[in-house]
PDB file of C-alpha atoms and ligand atoms in Angstrom:
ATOM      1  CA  UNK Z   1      86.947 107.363  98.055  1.00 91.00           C
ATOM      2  CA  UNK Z   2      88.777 104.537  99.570  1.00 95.00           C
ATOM      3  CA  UNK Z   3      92.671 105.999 100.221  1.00 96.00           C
ATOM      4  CA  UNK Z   4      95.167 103.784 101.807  1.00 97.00           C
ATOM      5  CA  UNK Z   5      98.987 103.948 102.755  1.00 98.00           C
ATOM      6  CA  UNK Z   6     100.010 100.903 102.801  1.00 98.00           C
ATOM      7  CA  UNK Z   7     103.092 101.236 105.435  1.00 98.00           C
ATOM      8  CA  UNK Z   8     105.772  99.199 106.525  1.00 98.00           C
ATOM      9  CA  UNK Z   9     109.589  98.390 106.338  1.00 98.00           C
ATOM     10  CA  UNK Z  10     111.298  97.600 103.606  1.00 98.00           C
ATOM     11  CA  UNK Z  11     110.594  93.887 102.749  1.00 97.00           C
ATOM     12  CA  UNK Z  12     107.051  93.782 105.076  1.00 98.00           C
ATOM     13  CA  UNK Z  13     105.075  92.721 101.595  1.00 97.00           C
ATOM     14  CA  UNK Z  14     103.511  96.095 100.845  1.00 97.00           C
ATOM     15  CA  UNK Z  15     104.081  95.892  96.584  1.00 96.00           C
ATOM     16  CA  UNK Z  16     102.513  92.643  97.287  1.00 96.00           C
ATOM     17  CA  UNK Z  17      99.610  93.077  99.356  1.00 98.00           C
ATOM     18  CA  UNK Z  18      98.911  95.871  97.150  1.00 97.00           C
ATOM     19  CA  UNK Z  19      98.254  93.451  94.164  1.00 95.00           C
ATOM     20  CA  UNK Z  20      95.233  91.930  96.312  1.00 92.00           C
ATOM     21  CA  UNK Z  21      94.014  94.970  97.379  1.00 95.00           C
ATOM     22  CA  UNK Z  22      93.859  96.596  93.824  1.00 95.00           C
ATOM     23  CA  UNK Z  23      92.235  93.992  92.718  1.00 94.00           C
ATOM     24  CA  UNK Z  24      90.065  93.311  95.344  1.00 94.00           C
ATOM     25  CA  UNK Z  25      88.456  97.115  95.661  1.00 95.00           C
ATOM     26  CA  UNK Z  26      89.054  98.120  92.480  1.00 96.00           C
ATOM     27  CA  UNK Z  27      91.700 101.145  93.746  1.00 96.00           C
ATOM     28  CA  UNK Z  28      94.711 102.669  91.719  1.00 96.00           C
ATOM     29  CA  UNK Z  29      98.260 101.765  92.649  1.00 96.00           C
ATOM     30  CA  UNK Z  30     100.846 104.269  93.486  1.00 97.00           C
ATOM     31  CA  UNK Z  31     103.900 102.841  94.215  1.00 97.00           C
ATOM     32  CA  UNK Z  32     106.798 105.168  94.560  1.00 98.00           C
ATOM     33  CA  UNK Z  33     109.282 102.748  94.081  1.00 97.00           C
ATOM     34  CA  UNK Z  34     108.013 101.159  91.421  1.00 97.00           C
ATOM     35  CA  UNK Z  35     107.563 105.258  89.644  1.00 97.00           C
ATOM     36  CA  UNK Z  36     111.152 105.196  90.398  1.00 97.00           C
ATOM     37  CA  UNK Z  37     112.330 102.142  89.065  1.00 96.00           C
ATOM     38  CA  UNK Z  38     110.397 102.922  85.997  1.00 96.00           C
ATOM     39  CA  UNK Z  39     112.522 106.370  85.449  1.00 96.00           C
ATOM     40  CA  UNK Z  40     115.730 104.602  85.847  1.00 96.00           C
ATOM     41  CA  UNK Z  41     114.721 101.950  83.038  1.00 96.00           C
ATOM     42  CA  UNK Z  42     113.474 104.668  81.158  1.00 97.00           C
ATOM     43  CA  UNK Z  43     116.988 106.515  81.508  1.00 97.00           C
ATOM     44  CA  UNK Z  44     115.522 109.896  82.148  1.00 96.00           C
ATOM     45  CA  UNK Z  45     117.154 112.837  84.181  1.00 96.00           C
ATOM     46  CA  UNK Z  46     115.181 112.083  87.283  1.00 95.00           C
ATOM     47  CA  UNK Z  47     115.725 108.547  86.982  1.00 96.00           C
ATOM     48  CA  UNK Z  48     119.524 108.543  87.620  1.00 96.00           C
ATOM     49  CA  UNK Z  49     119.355 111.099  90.470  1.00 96.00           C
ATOM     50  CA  UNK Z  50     116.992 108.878  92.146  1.00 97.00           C
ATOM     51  CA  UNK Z  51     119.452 105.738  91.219  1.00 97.00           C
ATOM     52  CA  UNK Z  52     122.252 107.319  93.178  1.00 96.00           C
ATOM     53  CA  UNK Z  53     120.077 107.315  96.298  1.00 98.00           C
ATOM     54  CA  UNK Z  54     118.535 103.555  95.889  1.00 97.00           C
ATOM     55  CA  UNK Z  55     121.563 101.874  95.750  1.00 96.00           C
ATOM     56  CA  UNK Z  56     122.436 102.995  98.602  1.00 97.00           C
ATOM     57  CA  UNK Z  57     119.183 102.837 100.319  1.00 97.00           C
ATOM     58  CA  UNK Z  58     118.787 106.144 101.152  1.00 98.00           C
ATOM     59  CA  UNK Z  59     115.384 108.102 100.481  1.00 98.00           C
ATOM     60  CA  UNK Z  60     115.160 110.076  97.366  1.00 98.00           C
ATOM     61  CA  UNK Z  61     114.318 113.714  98.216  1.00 98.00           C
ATOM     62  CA  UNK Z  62     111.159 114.691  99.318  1.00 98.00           C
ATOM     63  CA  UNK Z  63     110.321 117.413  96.394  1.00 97.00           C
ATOM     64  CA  UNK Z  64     110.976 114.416  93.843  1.00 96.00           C
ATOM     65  CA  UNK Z  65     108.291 111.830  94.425  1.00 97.00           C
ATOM     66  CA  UNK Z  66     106.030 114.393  95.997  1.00 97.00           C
ATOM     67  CA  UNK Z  67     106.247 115.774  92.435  1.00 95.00           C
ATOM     68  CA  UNK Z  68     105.882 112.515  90.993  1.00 95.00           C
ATOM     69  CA  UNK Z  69     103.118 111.564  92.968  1.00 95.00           C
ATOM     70  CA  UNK Z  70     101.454 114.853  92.091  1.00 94.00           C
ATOM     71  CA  UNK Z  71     101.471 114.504  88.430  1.00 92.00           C
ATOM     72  CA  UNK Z  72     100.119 111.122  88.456  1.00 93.00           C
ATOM     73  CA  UNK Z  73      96.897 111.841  90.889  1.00 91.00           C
ATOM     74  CA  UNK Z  74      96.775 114.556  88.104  1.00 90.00           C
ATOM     75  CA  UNK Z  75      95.977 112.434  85.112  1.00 92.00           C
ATOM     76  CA  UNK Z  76      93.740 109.917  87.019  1.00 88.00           C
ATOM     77  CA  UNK Z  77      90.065 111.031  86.806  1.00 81.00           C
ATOM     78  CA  UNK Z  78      86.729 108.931  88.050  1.00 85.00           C
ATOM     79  CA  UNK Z  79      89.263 106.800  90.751  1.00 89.00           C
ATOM     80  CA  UNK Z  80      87.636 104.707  93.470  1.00 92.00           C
ATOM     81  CA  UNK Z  81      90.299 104.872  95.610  1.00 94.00           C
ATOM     82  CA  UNK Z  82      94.013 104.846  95.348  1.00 96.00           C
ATOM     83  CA  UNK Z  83      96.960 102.641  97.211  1.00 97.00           C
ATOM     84  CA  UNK Z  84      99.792 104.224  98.429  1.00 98.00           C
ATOM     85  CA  UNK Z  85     102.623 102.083  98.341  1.00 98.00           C
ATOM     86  CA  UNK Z  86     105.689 103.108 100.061  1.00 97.00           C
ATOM     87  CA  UNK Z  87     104.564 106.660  99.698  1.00 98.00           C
ATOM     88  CA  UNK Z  88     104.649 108.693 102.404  1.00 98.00           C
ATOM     89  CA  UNK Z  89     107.658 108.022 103.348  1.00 98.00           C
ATOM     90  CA  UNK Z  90     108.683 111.757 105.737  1.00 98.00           C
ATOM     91  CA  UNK Z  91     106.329 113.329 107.457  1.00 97.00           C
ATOM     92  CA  UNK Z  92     106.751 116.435 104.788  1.00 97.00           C
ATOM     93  CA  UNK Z  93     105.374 113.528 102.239  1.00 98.00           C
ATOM     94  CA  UNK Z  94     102.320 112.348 104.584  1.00 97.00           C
ATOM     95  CA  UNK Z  95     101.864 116.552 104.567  1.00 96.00           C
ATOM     96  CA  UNK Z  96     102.375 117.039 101.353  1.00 96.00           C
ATOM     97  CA  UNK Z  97      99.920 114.106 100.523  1.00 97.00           C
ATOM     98  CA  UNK Z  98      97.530 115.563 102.812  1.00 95.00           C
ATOM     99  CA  UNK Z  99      97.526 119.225 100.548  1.00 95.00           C
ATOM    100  CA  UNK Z 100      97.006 117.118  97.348  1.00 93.00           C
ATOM    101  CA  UNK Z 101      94.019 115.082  98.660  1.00 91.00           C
ATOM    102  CA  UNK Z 102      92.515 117.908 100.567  1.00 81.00           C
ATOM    103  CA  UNK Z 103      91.839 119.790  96.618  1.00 66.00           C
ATOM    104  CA  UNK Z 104      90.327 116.987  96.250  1.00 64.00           C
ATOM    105  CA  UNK Z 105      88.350 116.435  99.731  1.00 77.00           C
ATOM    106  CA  UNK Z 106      89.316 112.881  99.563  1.00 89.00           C
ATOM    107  CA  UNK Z 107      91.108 112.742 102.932  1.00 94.00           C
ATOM    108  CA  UNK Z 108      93.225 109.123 103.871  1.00 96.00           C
ATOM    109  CA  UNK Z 109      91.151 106.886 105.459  1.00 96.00           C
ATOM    110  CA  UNK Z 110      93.646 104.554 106.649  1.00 97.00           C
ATOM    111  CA  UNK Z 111      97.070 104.028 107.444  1.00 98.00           C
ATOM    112  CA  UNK Z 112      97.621  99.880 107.387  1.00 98.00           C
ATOM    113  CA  UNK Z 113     100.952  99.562 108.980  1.00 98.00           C
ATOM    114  CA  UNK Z 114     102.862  95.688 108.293  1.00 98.00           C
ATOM    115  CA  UNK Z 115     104.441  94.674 111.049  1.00 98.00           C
ATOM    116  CA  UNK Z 116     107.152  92.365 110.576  1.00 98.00           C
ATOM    117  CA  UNK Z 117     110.203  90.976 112.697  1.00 98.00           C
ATOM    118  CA  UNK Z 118     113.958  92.323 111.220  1.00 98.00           C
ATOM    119  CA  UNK Z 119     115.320  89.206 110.247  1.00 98.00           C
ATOM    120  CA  UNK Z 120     111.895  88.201 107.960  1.00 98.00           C
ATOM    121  CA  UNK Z 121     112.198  91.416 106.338  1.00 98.00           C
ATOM    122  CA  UNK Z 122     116.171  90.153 105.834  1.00 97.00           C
ATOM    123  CA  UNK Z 123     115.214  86.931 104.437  1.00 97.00           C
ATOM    124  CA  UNK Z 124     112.835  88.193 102.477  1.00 97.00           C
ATOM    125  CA  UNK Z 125     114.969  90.844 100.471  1.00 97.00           C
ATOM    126  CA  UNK Z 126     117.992  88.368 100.109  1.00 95.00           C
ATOM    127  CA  UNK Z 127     115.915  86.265  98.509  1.00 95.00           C
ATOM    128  CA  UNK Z 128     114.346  88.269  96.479  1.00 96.00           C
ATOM    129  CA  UNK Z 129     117.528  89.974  94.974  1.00 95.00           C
ATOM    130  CA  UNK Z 130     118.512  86.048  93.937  1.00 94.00           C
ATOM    131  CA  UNK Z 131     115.769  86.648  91.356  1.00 94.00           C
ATOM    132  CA  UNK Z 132     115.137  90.786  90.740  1.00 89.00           C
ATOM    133  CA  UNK Z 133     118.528  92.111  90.024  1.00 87.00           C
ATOM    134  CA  UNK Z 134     117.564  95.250  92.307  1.00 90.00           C
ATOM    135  CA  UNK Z 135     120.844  96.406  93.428  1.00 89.00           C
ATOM    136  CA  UNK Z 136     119.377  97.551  96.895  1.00 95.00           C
ATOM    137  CA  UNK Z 137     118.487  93.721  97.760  1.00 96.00           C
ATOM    138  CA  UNK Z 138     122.016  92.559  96.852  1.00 92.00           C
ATOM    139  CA  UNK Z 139     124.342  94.165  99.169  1.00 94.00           C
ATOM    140  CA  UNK Z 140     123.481  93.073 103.177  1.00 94.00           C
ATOM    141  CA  UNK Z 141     125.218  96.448 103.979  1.00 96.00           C
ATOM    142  CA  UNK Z 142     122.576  98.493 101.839  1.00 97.00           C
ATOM    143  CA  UNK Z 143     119.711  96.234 103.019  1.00 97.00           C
ATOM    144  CA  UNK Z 144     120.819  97.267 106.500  1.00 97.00           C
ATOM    145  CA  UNK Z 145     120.665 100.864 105.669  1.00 98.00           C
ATOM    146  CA  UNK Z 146     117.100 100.523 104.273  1.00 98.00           C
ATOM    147  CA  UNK Z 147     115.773  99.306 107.303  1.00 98.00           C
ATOM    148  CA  UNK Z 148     117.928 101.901 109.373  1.00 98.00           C
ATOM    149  CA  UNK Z 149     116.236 104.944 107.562  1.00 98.00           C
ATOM    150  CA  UNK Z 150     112.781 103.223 107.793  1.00 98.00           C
ATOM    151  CA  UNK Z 151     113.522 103.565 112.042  1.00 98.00           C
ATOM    152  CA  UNK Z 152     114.649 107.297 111.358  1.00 98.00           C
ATOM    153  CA  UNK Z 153     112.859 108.760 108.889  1.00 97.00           C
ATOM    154  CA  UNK Z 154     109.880 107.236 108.211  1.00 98.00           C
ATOM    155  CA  UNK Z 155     108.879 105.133 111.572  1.00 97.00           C
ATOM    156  CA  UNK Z 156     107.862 108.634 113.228  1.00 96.00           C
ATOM    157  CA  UNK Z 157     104.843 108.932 110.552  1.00 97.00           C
ATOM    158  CA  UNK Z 158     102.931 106.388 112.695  1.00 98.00           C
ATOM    159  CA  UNK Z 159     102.765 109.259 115.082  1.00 98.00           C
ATOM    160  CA  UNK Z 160     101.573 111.721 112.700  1.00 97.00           C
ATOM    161  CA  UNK Z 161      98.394 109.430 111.635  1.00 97.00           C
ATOM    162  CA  UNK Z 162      97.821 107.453 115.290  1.00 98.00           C
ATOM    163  CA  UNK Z 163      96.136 111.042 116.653  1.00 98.00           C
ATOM    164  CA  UNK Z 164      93.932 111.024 113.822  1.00 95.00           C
ATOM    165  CA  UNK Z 165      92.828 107.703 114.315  1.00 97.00           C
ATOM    166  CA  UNK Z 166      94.240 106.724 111.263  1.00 97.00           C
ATOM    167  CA  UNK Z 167      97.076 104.391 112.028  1.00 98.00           C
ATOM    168  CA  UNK Z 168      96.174 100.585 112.161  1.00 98.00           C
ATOM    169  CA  UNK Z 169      98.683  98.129 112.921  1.00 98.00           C
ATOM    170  CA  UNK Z 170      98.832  94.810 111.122  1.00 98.00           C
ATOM    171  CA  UNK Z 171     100.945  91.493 111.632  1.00 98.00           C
ATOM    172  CA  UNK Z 172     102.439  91.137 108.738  1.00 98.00           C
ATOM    173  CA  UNK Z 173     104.550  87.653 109.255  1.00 98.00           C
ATOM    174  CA  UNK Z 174     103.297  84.218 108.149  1.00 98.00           C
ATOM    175  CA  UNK Z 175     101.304  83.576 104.692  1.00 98.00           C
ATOM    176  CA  UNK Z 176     100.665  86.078 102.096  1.00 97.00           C
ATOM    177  CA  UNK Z 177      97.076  84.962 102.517  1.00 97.00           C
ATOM    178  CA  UNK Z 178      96.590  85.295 105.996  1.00 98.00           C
ATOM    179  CA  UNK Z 179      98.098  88.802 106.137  1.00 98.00           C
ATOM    180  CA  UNK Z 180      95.645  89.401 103.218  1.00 97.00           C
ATOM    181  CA  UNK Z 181      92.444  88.744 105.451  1.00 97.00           C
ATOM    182  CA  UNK Z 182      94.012  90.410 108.139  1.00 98.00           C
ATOM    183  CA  UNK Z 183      94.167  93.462 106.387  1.00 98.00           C
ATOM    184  CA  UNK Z 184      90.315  92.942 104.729  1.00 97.00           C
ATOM    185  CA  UNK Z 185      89.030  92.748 107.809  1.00 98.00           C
ATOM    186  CA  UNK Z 186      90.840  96.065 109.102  1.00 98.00           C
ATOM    187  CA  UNK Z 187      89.722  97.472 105.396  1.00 97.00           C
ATOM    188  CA  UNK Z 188      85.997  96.438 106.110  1.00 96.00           C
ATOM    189  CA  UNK Z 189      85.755  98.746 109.287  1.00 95.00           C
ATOM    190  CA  UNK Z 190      86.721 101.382 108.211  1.00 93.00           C
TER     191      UNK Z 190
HETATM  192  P1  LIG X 201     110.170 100.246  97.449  1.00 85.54           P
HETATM  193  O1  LIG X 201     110.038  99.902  96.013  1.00 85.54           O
HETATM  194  O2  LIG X 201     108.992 100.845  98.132  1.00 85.54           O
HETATM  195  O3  LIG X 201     110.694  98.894  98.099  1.00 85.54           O
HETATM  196  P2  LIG X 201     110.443  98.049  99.408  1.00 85.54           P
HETATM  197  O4  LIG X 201     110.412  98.919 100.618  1.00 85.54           O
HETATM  198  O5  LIG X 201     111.471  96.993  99.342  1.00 85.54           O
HETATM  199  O6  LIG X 201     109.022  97.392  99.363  1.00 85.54           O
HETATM  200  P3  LIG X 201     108.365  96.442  98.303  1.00 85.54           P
HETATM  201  O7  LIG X 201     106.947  96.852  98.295  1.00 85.54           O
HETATM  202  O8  LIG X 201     109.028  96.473  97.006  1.00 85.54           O
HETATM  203  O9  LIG X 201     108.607  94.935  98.789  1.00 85.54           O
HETATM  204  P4  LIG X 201     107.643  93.967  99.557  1.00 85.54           P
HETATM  205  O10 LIG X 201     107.763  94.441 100.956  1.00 85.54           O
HETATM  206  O11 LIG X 201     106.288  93.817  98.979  1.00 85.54           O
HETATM  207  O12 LIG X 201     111.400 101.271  97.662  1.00 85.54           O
HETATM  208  C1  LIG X 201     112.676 101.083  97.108  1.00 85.54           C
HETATM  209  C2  LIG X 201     113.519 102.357  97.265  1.00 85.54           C
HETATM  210  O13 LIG X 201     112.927 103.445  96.501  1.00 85.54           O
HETATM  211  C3  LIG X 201     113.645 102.932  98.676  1.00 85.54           C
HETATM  212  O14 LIG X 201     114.680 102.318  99.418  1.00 85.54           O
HETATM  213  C4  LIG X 201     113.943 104.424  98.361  1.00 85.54           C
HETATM  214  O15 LIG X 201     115.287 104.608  97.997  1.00 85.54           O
HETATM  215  C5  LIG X 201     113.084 104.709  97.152  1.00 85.54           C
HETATM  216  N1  LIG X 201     111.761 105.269  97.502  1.00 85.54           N
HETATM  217  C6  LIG X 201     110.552 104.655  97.262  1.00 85.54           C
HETATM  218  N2  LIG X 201     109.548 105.427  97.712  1.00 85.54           N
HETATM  219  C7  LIG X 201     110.117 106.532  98.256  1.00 85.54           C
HETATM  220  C8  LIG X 201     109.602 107.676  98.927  1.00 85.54           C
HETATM  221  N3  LIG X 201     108.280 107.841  99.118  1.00 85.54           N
HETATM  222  N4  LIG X 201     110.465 108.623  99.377  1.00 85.54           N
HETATM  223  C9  LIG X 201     111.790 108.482  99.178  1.00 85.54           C
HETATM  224  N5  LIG X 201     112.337 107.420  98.567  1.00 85.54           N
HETATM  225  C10 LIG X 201     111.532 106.437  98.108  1.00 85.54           C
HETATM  226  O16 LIG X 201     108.275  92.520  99.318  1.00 85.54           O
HETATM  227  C11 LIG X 201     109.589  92.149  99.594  1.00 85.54           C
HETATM  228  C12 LIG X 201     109.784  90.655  99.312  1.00 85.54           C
HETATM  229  O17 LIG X 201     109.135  89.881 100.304  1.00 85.54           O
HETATM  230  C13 LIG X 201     109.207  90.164  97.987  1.00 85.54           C
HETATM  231  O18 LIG X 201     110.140  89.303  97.372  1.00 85.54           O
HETATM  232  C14 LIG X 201     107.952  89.396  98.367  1.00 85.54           C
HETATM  233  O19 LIG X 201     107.671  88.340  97.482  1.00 85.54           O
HETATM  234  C15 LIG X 201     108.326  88.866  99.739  1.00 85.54           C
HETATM  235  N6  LIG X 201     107.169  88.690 100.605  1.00 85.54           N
HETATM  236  C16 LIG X 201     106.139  89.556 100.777  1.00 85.54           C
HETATM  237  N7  LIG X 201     105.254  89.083 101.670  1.00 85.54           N
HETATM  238  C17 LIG X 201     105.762  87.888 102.139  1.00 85.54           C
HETATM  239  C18 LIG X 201     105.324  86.915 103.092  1.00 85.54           C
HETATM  240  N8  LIG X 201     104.200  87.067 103.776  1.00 85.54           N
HETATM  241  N9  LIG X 201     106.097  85.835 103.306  1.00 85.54           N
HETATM  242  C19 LIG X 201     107.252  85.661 102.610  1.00 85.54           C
HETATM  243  N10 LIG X 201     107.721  86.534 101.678  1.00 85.54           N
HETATM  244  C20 LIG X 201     106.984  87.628 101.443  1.00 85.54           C
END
């Protein structure tokens, strides 16, 4: 099975590289933020604990989407692969993650990691809370925060997956094509 993490900062185009690549190999998305979001419209319990963390643009806690993420590689049967958007996120996730595939013996192949300068990924957000409404692309002081606990938190994962020979590093400025291609061709190899 073809199992990616799609990894990067917030704002380095992983939600939308992951529409190409769904499409392209046929693999399930799993986007934890997008989960999320979908609790909070939904109004359930988990949904507003998680709402008190995004909007400030902290992580929700680990034992939440690791659940979440759980149940839904639960109900998915016959997959040829799945994306995994913004998920993991700690390095208890990328273990956790690890557990849950290993029942399975469908190990990650790959972690593609967007690299993108700090004032794109600034841009980007900004503009896209003109159009999305998300409260954590609104507020340049929350934005900031996002892309402080990517450099805490969830950075150090690179070296958790770079032993294994997992980790690939990608440039993820210019078009949305380009980056596409750059990240089939990584894709291809492995
Ligand atoms: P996410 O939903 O994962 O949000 P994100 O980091 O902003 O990435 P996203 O995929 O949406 O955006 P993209 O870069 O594609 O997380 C939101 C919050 O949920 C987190 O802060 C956290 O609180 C919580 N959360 C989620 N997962 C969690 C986890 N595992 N553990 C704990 N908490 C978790 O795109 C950004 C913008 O850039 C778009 O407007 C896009 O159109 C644009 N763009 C993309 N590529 C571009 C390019 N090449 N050129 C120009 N613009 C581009």
């Amino acid at each position: 099975m073809l199992n990616l993490v799609l990894f990067g900062p917030p704002g380095a185009g992983k939600g939308t590289q992951a529409g190409f690549l769904i499409e392209k190999y046929n693999l399930i998305h799993l986007s934890t933020g997008d989960l999320l979001r979908s609790e909070i419209n939904a109004g359930t319990k988990l949904g507003l604990e998680a709402k008190s963390y995004m909007d400030k643009g902290e992580l929700v806690p680990d034992e939440v989407v690791i659940g979440m993420i759980k149940s839904k590689l639960e109900t998915v049967k016959d997959a040829k692969g799945f994306i995994f958007d913004g998920f993991p996120r700690t390095v208890d996730q990328a273990k956790a993650l690890d557990n849950l595939l290993d029942g399975n013996k469908t190990p990650v192949l790959g972690m593609l990691s967007l690299e993108v300068e700090k004032q794109e990924l600034i841009d980007r957000l900004v503009s896209r809370g003109k159009v999305s409404g998300r409260a954590d692309d609104q507020d340049p002081t929350v934005i900031e925060n996002r892309i402080n606990v990517y450099n805490q938190k969830t950075l150090p994962l690179i070296e958790y997956y770079r032993p294994l020979g997992k980790h690939f590093g990608i440039n993820g400025m210019g078009s949305i094509e380009d980056i596409a291609l750059r990240l089939k061709e990584v894709i291809e190899k492995l």
